[in-house]
Tab-separated table of C-alpha atoms and ligand atoms in Angstrom:
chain	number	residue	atom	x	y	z
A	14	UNK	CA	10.902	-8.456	-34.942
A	15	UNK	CA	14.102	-7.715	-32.759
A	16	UNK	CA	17.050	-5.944	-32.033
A	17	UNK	CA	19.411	-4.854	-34.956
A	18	UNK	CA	21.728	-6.972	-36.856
A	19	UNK	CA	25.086	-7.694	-35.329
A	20	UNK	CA	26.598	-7.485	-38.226
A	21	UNK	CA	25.142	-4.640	-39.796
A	22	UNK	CA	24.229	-2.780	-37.323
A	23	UNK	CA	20.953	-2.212	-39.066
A	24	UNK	CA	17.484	-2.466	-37.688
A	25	UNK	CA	14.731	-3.784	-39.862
A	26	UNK	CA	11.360	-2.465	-40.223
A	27	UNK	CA	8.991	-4.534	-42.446
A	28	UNK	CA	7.807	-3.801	-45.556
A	29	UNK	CA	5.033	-5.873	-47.202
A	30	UNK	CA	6.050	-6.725	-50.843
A	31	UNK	CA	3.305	-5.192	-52.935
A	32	UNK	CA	4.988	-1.525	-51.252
A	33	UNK	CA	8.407	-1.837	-52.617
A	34	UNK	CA	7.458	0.167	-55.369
A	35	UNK	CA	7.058	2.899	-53.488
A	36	UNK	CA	10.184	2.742	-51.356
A	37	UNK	CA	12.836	4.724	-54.079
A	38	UNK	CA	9.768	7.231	-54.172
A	39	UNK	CA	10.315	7.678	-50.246
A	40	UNK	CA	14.517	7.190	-50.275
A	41	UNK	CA	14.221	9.988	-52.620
A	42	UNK	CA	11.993	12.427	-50.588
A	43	UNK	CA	14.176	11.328	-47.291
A	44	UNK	CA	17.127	12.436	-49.408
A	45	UNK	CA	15.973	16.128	-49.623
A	46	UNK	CA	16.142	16.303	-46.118
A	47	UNK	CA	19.230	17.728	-45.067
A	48	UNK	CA	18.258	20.804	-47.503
A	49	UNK	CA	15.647	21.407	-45.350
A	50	UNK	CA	17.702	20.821	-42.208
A	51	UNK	CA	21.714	20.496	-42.156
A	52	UNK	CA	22.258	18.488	-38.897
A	53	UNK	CA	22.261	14.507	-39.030
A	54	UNK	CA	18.702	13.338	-38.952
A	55	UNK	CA	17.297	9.946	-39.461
A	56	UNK	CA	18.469	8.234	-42.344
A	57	UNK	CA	16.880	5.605	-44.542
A	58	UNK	CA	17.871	3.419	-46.960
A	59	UNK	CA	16.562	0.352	-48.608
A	60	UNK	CA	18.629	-2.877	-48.852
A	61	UNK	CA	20.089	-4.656	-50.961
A	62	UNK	CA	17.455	-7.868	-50.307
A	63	UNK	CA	14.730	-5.247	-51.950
A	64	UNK	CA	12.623	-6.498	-49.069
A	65	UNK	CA	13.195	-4.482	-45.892
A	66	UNK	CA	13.652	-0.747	-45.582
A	67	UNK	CA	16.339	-0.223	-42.773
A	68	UNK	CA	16.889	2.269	-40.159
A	69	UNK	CA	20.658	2.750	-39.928
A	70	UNK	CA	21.260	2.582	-36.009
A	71	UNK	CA	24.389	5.180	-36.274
A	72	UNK	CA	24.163	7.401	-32.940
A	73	UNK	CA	24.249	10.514	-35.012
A	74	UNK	CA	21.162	8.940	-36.775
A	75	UNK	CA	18.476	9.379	-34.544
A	76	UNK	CA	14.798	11.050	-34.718
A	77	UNK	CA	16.060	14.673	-34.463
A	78	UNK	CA	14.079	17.697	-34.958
A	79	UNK	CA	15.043	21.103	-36.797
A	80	UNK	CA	16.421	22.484	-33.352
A	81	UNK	CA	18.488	19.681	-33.064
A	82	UNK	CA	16.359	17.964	-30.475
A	83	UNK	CA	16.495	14.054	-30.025
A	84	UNK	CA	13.003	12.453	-30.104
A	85	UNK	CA	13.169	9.164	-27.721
A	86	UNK	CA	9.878	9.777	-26.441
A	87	UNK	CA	6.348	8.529	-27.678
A	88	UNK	CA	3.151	9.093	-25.843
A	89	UNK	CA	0.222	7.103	-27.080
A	90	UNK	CA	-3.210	8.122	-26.596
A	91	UNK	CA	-5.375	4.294	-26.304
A	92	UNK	CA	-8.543	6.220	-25.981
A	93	UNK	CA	-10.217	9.242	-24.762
A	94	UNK	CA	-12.984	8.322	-23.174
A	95	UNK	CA	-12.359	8.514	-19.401
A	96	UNK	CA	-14.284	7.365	-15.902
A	97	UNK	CA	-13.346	10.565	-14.191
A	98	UNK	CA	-15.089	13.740	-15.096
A	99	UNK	CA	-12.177	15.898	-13.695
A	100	UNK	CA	-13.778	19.250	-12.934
A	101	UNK	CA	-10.292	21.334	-14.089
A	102	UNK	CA	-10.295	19.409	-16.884
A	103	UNK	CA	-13.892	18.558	-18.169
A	104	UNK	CA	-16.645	20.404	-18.889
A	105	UNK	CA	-18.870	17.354	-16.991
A	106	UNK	CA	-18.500	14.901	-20.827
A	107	UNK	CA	-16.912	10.976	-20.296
A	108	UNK	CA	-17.504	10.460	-23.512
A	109	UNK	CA	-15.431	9.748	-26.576
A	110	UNK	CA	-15.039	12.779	-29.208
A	111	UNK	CA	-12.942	10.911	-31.146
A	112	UNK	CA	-12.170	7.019	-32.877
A	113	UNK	CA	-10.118	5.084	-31.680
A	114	UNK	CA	-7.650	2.538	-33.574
A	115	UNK	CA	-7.748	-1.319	-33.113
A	116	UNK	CA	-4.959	-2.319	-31.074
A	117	UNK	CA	-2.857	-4.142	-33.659
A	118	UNK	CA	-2.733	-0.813	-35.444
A	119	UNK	CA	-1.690	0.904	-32.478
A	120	UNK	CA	0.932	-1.255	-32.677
A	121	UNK	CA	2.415	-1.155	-36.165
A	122	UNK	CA	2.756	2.752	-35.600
A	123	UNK	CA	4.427	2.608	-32.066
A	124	UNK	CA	6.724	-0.239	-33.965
A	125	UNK	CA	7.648	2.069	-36.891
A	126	UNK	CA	8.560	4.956	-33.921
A	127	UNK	CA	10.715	2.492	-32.303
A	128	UNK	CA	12.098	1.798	-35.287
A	129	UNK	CA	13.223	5.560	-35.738
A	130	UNK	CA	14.689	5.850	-32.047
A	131	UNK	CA	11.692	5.999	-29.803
A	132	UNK	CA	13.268	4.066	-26.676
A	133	UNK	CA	10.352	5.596	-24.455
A	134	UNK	CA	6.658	4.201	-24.393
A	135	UNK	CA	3.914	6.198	-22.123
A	136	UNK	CA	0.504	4.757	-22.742
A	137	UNK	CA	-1.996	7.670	-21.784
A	138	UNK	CA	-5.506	8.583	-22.895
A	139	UNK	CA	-8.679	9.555	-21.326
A	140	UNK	CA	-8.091	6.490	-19.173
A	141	UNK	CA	-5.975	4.058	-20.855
A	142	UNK	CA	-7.386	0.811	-18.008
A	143	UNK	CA	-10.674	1.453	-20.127
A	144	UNK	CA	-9.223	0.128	-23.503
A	145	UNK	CA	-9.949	-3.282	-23.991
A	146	UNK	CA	-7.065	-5.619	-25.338
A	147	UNK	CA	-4.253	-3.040	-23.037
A	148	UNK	CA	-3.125	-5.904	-21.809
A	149	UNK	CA	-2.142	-7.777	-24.806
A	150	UNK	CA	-1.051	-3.910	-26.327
A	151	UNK	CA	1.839	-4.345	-23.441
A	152	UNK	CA	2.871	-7.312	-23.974
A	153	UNK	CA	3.473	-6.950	-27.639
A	154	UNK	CA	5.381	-4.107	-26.911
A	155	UNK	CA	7.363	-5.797	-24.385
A	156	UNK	CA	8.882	-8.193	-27.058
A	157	UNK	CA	10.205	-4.502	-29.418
A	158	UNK	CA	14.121	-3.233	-29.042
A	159	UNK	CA	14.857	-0.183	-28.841
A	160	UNK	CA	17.887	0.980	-31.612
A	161	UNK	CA	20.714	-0.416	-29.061
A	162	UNK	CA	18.646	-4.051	-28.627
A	163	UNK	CA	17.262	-3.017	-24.775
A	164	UNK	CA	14.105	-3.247	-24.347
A	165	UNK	CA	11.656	-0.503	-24.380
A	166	UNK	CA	11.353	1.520	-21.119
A	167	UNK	CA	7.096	0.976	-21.227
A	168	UNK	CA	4.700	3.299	-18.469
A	169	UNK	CA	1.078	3.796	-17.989
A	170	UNK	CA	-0.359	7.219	-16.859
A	171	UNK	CA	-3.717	6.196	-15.226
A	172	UNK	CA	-6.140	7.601	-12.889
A	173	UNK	CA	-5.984	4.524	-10.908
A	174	UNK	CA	-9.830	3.691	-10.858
A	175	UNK	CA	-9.235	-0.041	-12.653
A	176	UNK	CA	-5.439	-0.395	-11.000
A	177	UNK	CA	-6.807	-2.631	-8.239
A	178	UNK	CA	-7.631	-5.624	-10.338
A	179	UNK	CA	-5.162	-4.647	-12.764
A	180	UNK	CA	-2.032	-3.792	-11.799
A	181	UNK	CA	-0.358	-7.487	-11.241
A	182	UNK	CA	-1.334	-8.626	-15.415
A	183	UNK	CA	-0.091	-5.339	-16.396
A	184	UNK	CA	3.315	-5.881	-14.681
A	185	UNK	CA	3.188	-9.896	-16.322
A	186	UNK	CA	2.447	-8.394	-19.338
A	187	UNK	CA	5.758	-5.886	-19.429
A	188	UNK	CA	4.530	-3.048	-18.345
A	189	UNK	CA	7.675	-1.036	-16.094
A	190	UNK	CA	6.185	1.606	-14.426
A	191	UNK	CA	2.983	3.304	-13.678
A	192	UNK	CA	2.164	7.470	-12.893
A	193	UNK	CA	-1.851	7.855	-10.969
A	194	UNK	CA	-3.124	10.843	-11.305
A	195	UNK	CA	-4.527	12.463	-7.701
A	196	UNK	CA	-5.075	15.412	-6.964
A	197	UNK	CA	-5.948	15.237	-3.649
A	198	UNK	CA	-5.378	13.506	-0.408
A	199	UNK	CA	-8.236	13.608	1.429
A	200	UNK	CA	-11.760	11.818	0.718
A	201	UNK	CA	-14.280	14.875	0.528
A	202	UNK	CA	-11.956	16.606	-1.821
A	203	UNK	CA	-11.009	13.809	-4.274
A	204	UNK	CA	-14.438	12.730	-4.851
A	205	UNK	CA	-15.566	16.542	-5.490
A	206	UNK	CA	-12.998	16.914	-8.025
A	207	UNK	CA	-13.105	13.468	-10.296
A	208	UNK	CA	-17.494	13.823	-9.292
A	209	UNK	CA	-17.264	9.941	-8.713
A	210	UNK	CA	-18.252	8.566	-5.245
A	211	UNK	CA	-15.969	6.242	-3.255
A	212	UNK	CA	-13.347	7.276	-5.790
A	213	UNK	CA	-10.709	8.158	-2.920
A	214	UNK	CA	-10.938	4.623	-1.585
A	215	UNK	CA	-10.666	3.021	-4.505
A	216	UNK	CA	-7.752	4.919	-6.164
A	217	UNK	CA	-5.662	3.827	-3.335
A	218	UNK	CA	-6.254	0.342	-3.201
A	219	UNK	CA	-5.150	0.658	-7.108
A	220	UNK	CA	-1.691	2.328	-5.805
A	221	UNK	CA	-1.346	-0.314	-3.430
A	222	UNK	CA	-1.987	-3.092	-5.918
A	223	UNK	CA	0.354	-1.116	-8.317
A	224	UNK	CA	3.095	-1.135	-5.454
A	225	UNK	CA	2.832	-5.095	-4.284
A	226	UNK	CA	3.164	-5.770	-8.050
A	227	UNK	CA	6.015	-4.220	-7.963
A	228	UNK	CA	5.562	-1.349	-10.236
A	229	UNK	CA	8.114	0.643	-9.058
A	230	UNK	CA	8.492	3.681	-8.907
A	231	UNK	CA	5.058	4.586	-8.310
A	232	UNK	CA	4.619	8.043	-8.932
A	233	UNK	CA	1.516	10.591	-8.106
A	234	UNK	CA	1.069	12.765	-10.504
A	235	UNK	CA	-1.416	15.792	-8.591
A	236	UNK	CA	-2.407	18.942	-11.234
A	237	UNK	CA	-2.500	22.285	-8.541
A	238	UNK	CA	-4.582	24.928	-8.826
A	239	UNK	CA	-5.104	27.622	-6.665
A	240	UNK	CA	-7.900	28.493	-4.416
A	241	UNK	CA	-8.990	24.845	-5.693
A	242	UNK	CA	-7.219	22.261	-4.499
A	243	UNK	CA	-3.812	23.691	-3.086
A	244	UNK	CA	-5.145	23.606	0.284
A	245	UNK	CA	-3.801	20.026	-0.179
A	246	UNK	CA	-0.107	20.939	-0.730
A	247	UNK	CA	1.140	20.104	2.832
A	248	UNK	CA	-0.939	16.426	2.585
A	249	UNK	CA	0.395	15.445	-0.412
A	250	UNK	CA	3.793	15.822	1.064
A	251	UNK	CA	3.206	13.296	3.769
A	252	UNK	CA	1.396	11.445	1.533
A	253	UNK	CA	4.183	10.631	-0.512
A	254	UNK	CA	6.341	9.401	2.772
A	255	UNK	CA	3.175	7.758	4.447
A	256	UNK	CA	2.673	5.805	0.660
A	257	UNK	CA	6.518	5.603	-0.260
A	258	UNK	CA	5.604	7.115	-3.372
A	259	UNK	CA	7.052	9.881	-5.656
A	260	UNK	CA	4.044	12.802	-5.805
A	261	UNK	CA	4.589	15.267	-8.562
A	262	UNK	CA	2.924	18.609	-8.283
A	263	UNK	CA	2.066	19.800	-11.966
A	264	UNK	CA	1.605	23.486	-12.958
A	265	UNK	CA	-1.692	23.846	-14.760
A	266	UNK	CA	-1.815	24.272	-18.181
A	267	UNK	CA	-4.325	25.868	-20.671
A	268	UNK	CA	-5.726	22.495	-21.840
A	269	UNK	CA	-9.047	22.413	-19.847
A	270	UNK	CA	-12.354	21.465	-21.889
A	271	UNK	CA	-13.886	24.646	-20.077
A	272	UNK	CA	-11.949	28.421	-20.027
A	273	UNK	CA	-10.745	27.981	-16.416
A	274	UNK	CA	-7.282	28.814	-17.151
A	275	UNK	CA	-5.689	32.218	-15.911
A	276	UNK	CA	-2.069	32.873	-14.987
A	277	UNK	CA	-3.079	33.630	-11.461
A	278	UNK	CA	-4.731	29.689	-10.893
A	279	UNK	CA	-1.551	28.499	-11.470
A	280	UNK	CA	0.477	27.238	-8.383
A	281	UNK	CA	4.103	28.094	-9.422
A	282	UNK	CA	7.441	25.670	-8.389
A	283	UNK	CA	8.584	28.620	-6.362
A	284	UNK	CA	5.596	28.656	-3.879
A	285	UNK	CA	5.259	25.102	-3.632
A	286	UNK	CA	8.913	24.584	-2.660
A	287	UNK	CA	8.601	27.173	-0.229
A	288	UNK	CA	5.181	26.083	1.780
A	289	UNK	CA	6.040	22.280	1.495
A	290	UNK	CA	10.005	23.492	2.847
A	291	UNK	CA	8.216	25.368	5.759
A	292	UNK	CA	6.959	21.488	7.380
A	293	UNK	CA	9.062	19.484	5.896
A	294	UNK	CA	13.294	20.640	4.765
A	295	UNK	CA	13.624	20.212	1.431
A	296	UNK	CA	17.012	19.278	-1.030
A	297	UNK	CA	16.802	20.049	-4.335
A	298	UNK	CA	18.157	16.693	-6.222
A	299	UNK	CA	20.867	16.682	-9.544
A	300	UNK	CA	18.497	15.749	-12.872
A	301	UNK	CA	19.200	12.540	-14.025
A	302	UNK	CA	18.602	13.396	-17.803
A	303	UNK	CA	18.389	16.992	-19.579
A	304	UNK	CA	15.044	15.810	-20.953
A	305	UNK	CA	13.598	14.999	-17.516
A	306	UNK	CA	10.478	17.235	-16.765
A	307	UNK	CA	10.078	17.157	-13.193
A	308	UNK	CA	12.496	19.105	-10.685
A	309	UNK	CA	13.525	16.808	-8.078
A	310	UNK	CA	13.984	17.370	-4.251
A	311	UNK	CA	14.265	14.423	-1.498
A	312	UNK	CA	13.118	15.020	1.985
A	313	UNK	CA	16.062	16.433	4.282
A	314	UNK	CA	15.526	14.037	6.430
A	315	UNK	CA	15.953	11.413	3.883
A	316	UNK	CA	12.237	9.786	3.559
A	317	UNK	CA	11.067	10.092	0.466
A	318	UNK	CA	11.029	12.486	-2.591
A	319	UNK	CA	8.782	14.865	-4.550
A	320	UNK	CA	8.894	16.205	-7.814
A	321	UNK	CA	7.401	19.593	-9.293
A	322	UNK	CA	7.014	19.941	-12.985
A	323	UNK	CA	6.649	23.672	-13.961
A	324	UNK	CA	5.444	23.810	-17.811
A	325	UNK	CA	4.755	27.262	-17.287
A	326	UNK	CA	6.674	29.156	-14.783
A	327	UNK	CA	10.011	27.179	-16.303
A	328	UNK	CA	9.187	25.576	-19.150
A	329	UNK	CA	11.459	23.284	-20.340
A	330	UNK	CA	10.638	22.962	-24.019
A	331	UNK	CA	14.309	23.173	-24.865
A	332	UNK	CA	15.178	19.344	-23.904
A	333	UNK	CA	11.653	18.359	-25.206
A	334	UNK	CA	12.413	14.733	-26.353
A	335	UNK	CA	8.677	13.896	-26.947
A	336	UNK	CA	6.046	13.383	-29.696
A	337	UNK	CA	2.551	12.237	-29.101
A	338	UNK	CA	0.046	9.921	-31.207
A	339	UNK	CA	-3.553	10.772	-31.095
A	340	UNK	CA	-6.123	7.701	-29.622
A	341	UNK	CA	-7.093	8.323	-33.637
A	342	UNK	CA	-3.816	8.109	-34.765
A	343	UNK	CA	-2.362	11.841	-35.274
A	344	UNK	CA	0.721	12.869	-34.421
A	345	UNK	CA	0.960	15.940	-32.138
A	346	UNK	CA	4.460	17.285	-32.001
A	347	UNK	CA	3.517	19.739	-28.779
A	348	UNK	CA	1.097	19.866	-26.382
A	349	UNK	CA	0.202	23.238	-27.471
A	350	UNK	CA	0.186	22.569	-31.213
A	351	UNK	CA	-1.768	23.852	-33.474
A	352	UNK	CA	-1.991	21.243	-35.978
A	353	UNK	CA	-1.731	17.512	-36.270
A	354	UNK	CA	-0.346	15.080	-38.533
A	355	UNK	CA	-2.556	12.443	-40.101
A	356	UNK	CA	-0.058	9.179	-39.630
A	357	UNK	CA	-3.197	6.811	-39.375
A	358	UNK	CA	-4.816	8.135	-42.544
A	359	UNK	CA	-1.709	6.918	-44.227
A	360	UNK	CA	-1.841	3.851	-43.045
A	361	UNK	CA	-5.677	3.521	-44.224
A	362	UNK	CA	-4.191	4.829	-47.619
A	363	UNK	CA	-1.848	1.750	-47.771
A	364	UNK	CA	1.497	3.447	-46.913
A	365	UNK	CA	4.098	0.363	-46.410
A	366	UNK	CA	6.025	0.891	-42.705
A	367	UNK	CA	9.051	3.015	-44.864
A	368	UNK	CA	5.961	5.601	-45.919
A	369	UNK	CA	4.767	5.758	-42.249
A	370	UNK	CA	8.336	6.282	-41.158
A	371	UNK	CA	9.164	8.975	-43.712
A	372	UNK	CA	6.116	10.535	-42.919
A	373	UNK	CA	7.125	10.652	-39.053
A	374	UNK	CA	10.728	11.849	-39.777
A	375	UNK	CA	9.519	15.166	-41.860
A	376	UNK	CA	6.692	15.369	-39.045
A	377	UNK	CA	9.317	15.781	-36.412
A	378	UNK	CA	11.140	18.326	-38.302
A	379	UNK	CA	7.842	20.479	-37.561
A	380	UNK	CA	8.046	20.073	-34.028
A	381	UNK	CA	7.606	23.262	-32.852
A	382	UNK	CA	10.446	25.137	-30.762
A	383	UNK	CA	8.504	26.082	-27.493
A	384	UNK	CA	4.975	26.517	-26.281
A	385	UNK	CA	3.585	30.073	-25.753
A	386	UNK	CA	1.691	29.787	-22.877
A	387	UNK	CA	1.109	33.369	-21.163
A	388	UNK	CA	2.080	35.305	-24.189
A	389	UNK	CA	-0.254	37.840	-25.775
A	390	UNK	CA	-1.606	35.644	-28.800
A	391	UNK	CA	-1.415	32.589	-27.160
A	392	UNK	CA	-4.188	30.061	-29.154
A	393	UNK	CA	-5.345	27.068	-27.006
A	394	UNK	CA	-5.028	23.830	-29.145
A	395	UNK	CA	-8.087	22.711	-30.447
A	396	UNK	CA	-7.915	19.443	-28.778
A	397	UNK	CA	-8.315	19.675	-24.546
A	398	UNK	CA	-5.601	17.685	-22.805
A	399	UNK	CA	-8.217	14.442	-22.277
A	400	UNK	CA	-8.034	14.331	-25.886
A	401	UNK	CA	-4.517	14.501	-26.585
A	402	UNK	CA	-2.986	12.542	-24.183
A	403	UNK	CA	-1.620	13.712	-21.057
B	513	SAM	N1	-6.752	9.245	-17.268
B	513	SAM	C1	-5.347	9.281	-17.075
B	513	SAM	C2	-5.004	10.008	-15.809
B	513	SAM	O1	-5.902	10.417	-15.100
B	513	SAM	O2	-3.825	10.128	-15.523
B	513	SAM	C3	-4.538	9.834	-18.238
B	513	SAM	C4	-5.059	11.056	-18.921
B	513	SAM	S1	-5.018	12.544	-17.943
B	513	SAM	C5	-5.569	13.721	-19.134
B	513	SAM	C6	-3.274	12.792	-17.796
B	513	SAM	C7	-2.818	13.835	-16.830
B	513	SAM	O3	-3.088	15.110	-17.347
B	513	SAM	C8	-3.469	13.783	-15.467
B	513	SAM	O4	-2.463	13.757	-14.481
B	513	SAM	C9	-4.224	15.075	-15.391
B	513	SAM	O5	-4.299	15.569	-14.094
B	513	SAM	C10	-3.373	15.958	-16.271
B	513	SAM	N2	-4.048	17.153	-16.749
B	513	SAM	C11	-5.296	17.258	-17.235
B	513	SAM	N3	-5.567	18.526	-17.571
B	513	SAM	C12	-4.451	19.241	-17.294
B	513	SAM	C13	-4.088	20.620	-17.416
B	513	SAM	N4	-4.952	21.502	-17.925
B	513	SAM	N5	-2.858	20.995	-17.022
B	513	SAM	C14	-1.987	20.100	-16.526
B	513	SAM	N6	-2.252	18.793	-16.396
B	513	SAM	C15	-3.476	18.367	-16.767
């Protein structure tokens, strides 16, 4: 494991022996490639030594999809069974409805995507704290290099109920930063929506943990939906300057369990700018990448910041850099897509790390240009949201 050679400028990615056989049978199906798709894509080609397939770091080499869309993103479902029995976004189920991987295989696959350019690590789920050997997941992970030899930027998306006694060996172990999911503020309301008692309580002595550890920046992720929950707009706002945390208000998206979805439920950028503006001056802030998905506006008054990310009233699929992996090991290229990729089956089947990688290069030429929420036609994905990965 490492960085790339320094001389090189090559980054390996093991390949057991017994598969080197099959490598000229991959270098040759890479090599179609730019028939399918002109623009530079990731490139591999098998050394010399006959014992390593490498990854050649050139910056025009990176995962790219056919819209000419850098991939630096990975999103890794650890599980998705979940504590919380969300009532926007289950139908009242905690259970598993599908396998999960053992951890060291979760591992070779987020290696090969690192590999390929992934520089970005969010470990998601159902609730990711629930996953036994998380820990030790993170700190393997802490120990990969990105393509330029930094290490990987590694987050958590949790819904906080574990954080408490977790949050100080998660930072030990690597982990960077950490997003709770809320989505409300006060007691009555929280506990109605996740239909866990004392779950209010709790969730915030998790964000405090997460904050002494110093996983930093905390952000709130809170899911709106109106008539529901947006009676909590104005709180949240506070909230965030009370907490010194970053709350993100997230337009909901048809990925419920249930059929609660309609365009009028959703709680668009627009209107919450506007009500949260009316207590509290708002300034929209500069993005710090294209890819980022949350808008960003600090407090006039210079305490604290929110963020709003609007999926549907201003989707921003064009600077999608993401691609997601499946708790059972399939690779989702959108949210909203229709169907998946079996990377872990190949793995079962023996594929050496080159086959995986090949395999995830022609995947992400797939990736689909834009979601279609809204539109007449639109098909809900056949997995709900706890299932993919949020
Ligand atoms: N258990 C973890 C948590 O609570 O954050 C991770 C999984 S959860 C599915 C990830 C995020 O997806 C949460 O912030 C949740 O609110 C959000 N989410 C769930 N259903 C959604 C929907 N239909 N639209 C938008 N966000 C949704």
């Amino acid at each position: 494991m490492g960085g790339s050679d320094a001389k090189t400028g090559r980054f390996p990615i093991k390949m057991a022996k017994e598969h080197t056989s099959g490598a000229k049978a991959l270098i040759d199906s890479v090599g179609l490639m730019p028939e399918i798709n002109p623009r530079p894509t990731a490139r591999l080609s098998f050394s010399a030594a006959g014992d390593a397939l490498t990854y050649q770091s050139h910056p025009a080499a990176r995962l790219t999809d056919s819209h000419g869309r850098v991939i630096h993103d990975l999103r890794v479902s650890v599980t998705d069974r979940c504590n919380y029995k969300c009532i926007y976004c289950r139908t009242g189920e905690a259970g598993a409805q599908y396998p999960e991987l053992a951890i060291d295989e979760y591992l070779r696959l987020i290696r090969v995507f690192v590999a390929l350019g992934i520089s970005k690590v969010r470990l998601t789920g159902g609730e990711p704290l629930l996953r036994r050997g998380l820990v030790e997941l993170i700190q393997e992970l802490g120990r990969l290099r990105t393509l330029d030899g930094d290490a990987l930027d590694l987050a958590l998306t949790t819904n906080g109920h574990l954080l408490e006694g977790l949050a100080a060996p998660l930072k030990a172990a690597g982990l960077r930063r950490v997003t709770v999911s809320m989505d409300a503020v006060t007691a009555p309301a929280f506990e109605r929506i996740t239909r866990v008692p004392g779950s209010f309580e709790t969730v915030l002595g998790g964000i405090r943990a997460a904050r002494a550890a110093g996983l930093a920046p905390l952000k709130i992720n809170c899911v709106l939906l109106r008539g529901f929950n947006d009676d909590q707009i104005e709180g949240f706002a506070q909230f965030a300057r009370r907490e010194d945390v970053v709350v993100r208000f997230i337009e909901f998206m048809p990925l419920e369990e249930g059929r609660l979805w309609t365009p009028e439920i959703v709680v668009p950028l627009k209107e919450i700018v506007e009500r949260i503006g009316r207590v509290l001056p708002l300034a929209e802030l500069e993005p710090r990448e294209a890819s980022e998905t949350a808008r960003r506006y600090r407090f006039a008054d210079g305490v604290g910041e929110i963020g709003i990310i609007a999926p549907v009233s201003q989707a921003f699929c064009g600077a999608c850099s993401r691609v997601r992996l499946t708790s059972d090991g399939k690779i989702r290229t959108c949210l909203f897509s229709q169907v998946e990729h079996d990377l872990y089956g190949r793995l079962r089947a023996g594929a050496s790390d080159g086959e995986l990688a090949s395999y995830i290069v022609r995947t992400i030429q797939g990736k689909e240009a834009r979601h279609h929420i809204g539109e007449p036609g639109f098909l809900k994905p056949s997995r709900s949201m706890v299932h993919i990965g949020g």
